[in-house]
PDB file of C-alpha atoms in Angstrom:
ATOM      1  CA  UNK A   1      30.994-114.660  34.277  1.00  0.00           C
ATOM      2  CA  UNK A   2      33.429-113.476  31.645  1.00  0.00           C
ATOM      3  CA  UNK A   3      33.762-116.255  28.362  1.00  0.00           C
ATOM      4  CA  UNK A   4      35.388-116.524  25.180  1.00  0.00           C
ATOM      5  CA  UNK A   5      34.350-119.419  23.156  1.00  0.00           C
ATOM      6  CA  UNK A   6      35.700-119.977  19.124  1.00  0.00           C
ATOM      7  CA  UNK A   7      35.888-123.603  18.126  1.00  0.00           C
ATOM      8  CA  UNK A   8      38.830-125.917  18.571  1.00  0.00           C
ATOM      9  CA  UNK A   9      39.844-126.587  14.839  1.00  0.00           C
ATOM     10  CA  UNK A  10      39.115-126.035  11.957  1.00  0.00           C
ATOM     11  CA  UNK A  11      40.345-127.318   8.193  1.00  0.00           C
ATOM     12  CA  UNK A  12      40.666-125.648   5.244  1.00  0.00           C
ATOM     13  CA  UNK A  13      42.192-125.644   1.088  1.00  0.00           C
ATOM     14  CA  UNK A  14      45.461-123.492   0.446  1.00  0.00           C
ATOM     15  CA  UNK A  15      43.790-120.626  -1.557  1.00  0.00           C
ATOM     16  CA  UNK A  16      40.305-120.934   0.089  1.00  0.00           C
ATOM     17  CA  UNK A  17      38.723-118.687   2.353  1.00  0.00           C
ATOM     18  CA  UNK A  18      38.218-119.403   6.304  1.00  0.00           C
ATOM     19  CA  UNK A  19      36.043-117.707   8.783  1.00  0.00           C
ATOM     20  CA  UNK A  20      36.711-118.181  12.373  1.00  0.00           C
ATOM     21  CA  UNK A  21      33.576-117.219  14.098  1.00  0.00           C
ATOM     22  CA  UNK A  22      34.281-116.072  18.001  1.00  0.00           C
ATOM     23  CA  UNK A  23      31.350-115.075  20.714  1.00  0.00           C
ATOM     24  CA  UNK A  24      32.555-113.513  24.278  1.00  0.00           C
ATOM     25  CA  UNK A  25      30.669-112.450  27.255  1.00  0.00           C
ATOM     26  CA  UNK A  26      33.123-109.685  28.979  1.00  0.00           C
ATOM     27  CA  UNK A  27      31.659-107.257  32.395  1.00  0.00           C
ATOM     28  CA  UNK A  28      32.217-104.071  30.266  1.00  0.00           C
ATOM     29  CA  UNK A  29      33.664-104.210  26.895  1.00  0.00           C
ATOM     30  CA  UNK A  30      36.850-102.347  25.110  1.00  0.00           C
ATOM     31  CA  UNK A  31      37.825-104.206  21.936  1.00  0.00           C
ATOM     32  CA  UNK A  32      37.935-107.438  20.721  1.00  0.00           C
ATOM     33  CA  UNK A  33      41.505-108.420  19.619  1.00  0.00           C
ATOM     34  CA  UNK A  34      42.546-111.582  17.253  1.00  0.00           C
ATOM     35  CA  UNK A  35      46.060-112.611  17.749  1.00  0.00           C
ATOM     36  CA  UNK A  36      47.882-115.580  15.471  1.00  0.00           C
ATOM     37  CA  UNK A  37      49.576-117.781  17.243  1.00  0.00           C
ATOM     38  CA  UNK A  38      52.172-120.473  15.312  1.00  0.00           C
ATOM     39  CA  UNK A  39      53.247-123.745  17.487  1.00  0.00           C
ATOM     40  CA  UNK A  40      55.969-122.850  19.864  1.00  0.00           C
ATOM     41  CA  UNK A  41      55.948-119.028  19.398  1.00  0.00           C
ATOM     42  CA  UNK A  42      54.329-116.074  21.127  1.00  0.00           C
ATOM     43  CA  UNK A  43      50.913-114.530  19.991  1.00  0.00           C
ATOM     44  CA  UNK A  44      50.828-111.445  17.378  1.00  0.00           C
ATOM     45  CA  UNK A  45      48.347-108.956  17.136  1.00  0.00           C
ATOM     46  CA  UNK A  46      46.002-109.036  13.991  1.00  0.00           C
ATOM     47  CA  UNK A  47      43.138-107.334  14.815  1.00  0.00           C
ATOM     48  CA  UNK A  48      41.544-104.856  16.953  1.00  0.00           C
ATOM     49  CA  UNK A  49      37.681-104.145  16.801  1.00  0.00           C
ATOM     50  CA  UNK A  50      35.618-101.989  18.865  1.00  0.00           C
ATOM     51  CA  UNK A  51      33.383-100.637  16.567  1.00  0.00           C
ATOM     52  CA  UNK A  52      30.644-102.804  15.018  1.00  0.00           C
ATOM     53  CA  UNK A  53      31.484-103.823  10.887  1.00  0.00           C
ATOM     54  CA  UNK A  54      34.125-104.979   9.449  1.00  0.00           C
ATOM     55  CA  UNK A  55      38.086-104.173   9.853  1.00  0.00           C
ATOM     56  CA  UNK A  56      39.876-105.651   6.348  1.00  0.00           C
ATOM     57  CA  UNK A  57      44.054-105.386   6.354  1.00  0.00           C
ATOM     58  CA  UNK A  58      45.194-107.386   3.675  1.00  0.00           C
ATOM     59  CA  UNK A  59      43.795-110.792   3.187  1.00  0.00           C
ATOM     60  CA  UNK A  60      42.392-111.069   6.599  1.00  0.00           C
ATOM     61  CA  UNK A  61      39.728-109.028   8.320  1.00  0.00           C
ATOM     62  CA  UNK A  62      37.710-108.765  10.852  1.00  0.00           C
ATOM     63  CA  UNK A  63      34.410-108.351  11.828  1.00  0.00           C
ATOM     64  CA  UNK A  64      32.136-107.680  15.149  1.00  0.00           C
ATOM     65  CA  UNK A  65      29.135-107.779  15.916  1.00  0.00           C
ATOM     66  CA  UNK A  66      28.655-105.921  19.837  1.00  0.00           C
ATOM     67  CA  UNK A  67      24.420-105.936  20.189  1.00  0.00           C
ATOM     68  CA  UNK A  68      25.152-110.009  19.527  1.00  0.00           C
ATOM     69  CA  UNK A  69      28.232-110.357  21.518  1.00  0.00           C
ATOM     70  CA  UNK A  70      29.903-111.897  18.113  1.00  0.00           C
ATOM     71  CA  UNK A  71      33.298-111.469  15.872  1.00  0.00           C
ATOM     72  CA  UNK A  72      34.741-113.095  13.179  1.00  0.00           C
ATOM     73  CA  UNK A  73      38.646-113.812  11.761  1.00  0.00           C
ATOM     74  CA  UNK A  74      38.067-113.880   7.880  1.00  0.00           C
ATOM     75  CA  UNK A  75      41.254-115.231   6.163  1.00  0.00           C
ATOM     76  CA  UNK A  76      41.057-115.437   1.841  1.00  0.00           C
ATOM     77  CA  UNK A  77      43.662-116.405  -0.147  1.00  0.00           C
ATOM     78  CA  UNK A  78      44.702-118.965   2.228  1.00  0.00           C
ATOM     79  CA  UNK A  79      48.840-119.951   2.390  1.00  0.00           C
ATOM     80  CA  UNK A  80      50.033-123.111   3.859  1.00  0.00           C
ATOM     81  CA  UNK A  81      51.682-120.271   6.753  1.00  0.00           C
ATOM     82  CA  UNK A  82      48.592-118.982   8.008  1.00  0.00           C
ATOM     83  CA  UNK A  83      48.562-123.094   9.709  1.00  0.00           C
ATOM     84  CA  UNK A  84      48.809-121.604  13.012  1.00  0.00           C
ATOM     85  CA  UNK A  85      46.098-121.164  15.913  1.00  0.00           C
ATOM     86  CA  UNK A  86      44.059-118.256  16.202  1.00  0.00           C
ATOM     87  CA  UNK A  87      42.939-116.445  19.414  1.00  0.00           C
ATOM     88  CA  UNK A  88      39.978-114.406  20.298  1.00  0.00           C
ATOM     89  CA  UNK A  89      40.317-112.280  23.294  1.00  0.00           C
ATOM     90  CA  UNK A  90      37.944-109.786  24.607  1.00  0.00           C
ATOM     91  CA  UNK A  91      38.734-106.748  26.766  1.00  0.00           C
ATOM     92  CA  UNK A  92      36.567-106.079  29.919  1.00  0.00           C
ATOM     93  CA  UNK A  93      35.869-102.749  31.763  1.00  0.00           C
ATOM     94  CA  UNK A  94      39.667-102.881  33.625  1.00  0.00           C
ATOM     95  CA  UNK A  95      40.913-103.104  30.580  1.00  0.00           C
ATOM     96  CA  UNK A  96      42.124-106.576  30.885  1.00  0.00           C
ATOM     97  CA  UNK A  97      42.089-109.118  28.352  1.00  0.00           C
ATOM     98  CA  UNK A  98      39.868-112.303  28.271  1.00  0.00           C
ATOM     99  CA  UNK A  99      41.546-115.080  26.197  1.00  0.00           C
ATOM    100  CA  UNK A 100      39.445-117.768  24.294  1.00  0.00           C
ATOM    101  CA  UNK A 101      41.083-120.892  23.958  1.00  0.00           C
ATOM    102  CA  UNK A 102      41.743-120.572  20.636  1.00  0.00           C
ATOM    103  CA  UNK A 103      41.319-122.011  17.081  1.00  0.00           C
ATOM    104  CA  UNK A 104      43.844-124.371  15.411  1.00  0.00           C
ATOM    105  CA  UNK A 105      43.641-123.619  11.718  1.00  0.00           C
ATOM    106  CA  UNK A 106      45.264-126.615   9.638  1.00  0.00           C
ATOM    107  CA  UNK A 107      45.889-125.549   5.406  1.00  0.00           C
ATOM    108  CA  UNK A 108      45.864-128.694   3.581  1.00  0.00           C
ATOM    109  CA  UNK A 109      47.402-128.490  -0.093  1.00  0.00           C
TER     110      UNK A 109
ATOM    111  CA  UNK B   1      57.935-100.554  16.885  1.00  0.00           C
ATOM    112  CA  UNK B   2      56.474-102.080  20.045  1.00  0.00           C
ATOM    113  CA  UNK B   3      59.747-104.688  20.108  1.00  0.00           C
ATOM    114  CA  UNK B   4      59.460-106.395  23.536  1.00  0.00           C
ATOM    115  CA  UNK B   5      62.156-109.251  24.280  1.00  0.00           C
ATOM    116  CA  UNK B   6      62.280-111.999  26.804  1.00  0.00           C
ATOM    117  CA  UNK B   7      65.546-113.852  28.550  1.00  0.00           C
ATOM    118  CA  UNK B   8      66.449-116.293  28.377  1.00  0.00           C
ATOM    119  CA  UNK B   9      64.248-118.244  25.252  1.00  0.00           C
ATOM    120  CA  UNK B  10      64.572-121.226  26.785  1.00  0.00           C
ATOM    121  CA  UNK B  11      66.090-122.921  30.028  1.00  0.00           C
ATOM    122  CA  UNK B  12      66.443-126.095  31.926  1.00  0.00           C
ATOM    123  CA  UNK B  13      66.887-126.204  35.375  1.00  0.00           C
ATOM    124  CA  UNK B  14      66.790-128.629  38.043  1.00  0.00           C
ATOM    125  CA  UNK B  15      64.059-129.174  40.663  1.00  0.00           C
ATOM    126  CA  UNK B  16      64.513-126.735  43.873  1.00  0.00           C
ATOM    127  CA  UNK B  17      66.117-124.179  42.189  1.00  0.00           C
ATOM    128  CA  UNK B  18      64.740-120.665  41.386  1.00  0.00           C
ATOM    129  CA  UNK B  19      64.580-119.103  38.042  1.00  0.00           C
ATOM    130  CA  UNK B  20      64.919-115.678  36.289  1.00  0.00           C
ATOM    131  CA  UNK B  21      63.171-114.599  33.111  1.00  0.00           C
ATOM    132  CA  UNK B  22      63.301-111.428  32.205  1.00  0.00           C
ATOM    133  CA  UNK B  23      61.146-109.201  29.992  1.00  0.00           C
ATOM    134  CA  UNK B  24      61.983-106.040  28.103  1.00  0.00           C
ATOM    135  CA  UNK B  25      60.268-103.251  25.955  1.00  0.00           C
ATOM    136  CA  UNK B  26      63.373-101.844  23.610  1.00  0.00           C
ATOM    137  CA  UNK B  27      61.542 -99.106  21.970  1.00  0.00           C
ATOM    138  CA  UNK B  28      59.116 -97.666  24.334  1.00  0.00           C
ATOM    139  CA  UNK B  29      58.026 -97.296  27.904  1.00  0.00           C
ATOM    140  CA  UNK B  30      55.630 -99.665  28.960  1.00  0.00           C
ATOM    141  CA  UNK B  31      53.481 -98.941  31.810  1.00  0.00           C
ATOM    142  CA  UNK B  32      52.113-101.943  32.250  1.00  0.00           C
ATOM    143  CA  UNK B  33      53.244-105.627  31.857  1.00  0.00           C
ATOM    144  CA  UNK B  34      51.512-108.657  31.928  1.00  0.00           C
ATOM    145  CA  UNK B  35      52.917-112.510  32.506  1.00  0.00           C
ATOM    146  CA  UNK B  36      51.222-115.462  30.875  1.00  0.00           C
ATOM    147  CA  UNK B  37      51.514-118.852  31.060  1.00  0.00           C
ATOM    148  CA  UNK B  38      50.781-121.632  28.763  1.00  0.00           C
ATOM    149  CA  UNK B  39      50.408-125.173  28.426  1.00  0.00           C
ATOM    150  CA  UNK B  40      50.985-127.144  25.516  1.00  0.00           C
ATOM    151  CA  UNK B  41      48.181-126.751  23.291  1.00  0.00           C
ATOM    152  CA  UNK B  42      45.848-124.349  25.882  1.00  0.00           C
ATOM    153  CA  UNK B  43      45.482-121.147  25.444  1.00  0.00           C
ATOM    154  CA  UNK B  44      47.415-118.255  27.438  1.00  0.00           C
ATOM    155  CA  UNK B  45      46.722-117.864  30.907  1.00  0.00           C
ATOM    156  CA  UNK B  46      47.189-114.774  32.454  1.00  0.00           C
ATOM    157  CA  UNK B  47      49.352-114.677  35.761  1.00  0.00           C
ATOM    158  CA  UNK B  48      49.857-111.224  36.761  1.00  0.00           C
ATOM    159  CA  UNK B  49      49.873-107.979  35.545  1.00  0.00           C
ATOM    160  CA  UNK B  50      52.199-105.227  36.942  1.00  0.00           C
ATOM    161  CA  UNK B  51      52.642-101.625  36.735  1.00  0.00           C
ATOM    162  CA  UNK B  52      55.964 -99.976  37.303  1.00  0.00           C
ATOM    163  CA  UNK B  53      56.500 -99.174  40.559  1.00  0.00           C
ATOM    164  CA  UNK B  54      54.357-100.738  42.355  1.00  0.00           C
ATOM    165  CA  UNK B  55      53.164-104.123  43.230  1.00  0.00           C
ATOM    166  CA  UNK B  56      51.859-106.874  40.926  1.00  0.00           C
ATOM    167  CA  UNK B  57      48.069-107.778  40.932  1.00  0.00           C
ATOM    168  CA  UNK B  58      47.733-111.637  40.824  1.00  0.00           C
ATOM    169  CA  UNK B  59      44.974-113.796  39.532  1.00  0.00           C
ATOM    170  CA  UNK B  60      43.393-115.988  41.260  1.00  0.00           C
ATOM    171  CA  UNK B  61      45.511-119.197  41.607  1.00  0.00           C
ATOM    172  CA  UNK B  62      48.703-118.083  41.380  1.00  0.00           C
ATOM    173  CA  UNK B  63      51.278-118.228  43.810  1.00  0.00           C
ATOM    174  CA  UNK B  64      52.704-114.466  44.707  1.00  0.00           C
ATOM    175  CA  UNK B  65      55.127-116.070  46.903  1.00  0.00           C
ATOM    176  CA  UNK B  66      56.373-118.721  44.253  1.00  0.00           C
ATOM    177  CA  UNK B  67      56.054-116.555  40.828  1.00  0.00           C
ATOM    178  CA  UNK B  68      57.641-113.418  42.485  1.00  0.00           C
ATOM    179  CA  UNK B  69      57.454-110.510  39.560  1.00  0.00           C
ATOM    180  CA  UNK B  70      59.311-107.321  40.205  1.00  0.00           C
ATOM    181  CA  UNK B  71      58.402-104.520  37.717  1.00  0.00           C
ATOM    182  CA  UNK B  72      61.520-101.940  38.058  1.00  0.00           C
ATOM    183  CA  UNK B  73      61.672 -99.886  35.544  1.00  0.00           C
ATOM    184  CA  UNK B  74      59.611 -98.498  32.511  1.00  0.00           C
ATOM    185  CA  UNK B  75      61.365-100.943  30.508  1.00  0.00           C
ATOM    186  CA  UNK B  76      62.083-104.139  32.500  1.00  0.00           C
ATOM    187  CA  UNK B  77      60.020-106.436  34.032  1.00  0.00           C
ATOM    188  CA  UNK B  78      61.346-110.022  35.717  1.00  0.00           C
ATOM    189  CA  UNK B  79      59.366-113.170  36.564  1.00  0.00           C
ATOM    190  CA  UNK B  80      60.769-115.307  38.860  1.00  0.00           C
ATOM    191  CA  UNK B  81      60.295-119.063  39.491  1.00  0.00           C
ATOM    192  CA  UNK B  82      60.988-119.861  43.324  1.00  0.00           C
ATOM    193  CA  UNK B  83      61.716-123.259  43.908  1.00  0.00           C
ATOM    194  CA  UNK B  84      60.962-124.563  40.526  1.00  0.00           C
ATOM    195  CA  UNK B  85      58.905-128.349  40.508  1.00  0.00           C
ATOM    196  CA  UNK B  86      58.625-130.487  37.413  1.00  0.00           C
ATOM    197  CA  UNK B  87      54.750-128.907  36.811  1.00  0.00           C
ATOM    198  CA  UNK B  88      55.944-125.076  36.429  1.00  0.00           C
ATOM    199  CA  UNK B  89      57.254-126.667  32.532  1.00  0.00           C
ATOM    200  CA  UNK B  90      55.439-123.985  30.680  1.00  0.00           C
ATOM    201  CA  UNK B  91      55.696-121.701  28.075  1.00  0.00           C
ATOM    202  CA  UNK B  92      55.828-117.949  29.803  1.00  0.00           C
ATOM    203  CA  UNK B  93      55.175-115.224  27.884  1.00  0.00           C
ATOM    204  CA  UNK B  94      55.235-111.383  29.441  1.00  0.00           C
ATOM    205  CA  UNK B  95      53.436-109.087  27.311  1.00  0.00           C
ATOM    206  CA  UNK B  96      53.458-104.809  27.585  1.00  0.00           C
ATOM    207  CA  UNK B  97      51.274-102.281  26.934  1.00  0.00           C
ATOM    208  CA  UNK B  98      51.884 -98.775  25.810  1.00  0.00           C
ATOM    209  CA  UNK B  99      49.415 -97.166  28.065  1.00  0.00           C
ATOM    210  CA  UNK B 100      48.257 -98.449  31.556  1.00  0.00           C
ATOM    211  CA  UNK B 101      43.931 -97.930  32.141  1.00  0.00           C
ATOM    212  CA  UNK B 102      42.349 -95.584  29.970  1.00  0.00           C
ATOM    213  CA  UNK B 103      42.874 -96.529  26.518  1.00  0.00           C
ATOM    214  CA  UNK B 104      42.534-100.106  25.116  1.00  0.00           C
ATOM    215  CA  UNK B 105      46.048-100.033  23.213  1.00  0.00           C
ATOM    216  CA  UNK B 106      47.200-103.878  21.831  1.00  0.00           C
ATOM    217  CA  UNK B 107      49.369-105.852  23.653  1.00  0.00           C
ATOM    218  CA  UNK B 108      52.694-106.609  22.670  1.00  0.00           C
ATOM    219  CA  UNK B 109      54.155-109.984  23.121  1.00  0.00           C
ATOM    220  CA  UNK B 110      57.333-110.919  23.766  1.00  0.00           C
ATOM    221  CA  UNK B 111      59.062-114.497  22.122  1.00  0.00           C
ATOM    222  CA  UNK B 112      58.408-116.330  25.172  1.00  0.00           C
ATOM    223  CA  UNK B 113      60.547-118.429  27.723  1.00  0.00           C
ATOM    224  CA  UNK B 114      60.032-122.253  27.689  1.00  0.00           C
ATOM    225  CA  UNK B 115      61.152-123.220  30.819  1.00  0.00           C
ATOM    226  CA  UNK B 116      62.009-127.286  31.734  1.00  0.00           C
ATOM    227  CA  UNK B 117      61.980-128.229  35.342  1.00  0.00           C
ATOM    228  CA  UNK B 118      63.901-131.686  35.902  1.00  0.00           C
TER     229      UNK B 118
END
């Protein structure tokens, strides 16, 4: 079967750095996308992967990891904003995502 | 780029009755849309995914008959609630993509429709 898992939650310092580890197990695989949800909104994209290493944009990157099935959301310089959940979502051989449940990410001052 | 919208953001509507939420890409064709529901605090669950012109593939689950979608245009795509019950309360979300099967393009979300059956 097809899987996403990334942990529930996770708390970290304003100005600290956060990794958000994700492992999926997807029939085929096209990418591996991290999207930033905030509380009542719709997902936006942060992240494609589909080569193995590491992606950085800004203060967040992203890493994967395709022989171990295994990415990870690395945020530095952490704002009270980036409070918001954080979803891992593999794409399979159609082309379709799979969504992990996500990972609530809670700044404290 | 990528702007997709969603009507309305938000609506209330009484048991029985059927609801329309539409979903638009402004600045480019989108062969592909997808609908997504989700529950407070779970994660998205797909729905359906539809390709212009022809008819939407459902997951497994989900009512065809109750969540019909009807995917027009390269442009528009509309989700509606038949018959709406107190348990369809969820946060939809339609999504497009810039390029249907071959290439593994991002997904662009739209703000979502919380809908609130009474």
């Amino acid at each position: 079967g097809q899987n996403i898992d990334q942990p529930t939650e996770m708390t970290a310092t304003e100005g600290a750095i956060v990794q958000i580890n994700c492992t999926y197990q997807t029939s085929g695989f096209n990418g591996l996308f991290w999207y930033q949800q905030h509380a009542g909104e719709a997902p936006t994209f942060l992240s494609y992967n589909v080569l193995d290493g590491l992606e950085e944009k800004g203060r967040f990157s992203s890493f994967l990891s395709r022989s171990k099935g295994y990415s990870y959301l690395l945020l530095k310089e952490l704002q009270m904003k980036d409070s918001a959940s954080y979803l891992c979502a593999g794409m399979d051989s159609n082309y379709q995502l799979i969504w992990g449940a996500g990972t609530k990410l809670i700044i404290k001052p | 780029g990528a702007v997709v919208s969603q009507h309305p953001s938000w609506v209330i509507c009484k048991s029985g009755t059927s609801v329309k939420i539409e979903c638009r890409s402004l600045d480019f064709q989108a062969t592909t849309m997808f609908w997504y529901r989700q529950f407070p605090k779970q994660s998205l669950m797909l729905m359906a995914t539809s390709n212009e012109g022809s008819k939407a593939t459902y997951e497994q689950g989900v009512e065809k008959d109750k969540f019909l979608i009807n995917h027009a245009s390269l442009t528009l795509s509309t989700l509606t609630v038949t018959s709406a019950h107190p348990e369809d309360s969820s946060f939809y979300i339609c999504s497009a993509s810039l390029v249907a099967g071959s290439f593994s393009y991002e997904q662009y979300f739209g703000p979502g429709t919380r809908l609130t059956v009474t």
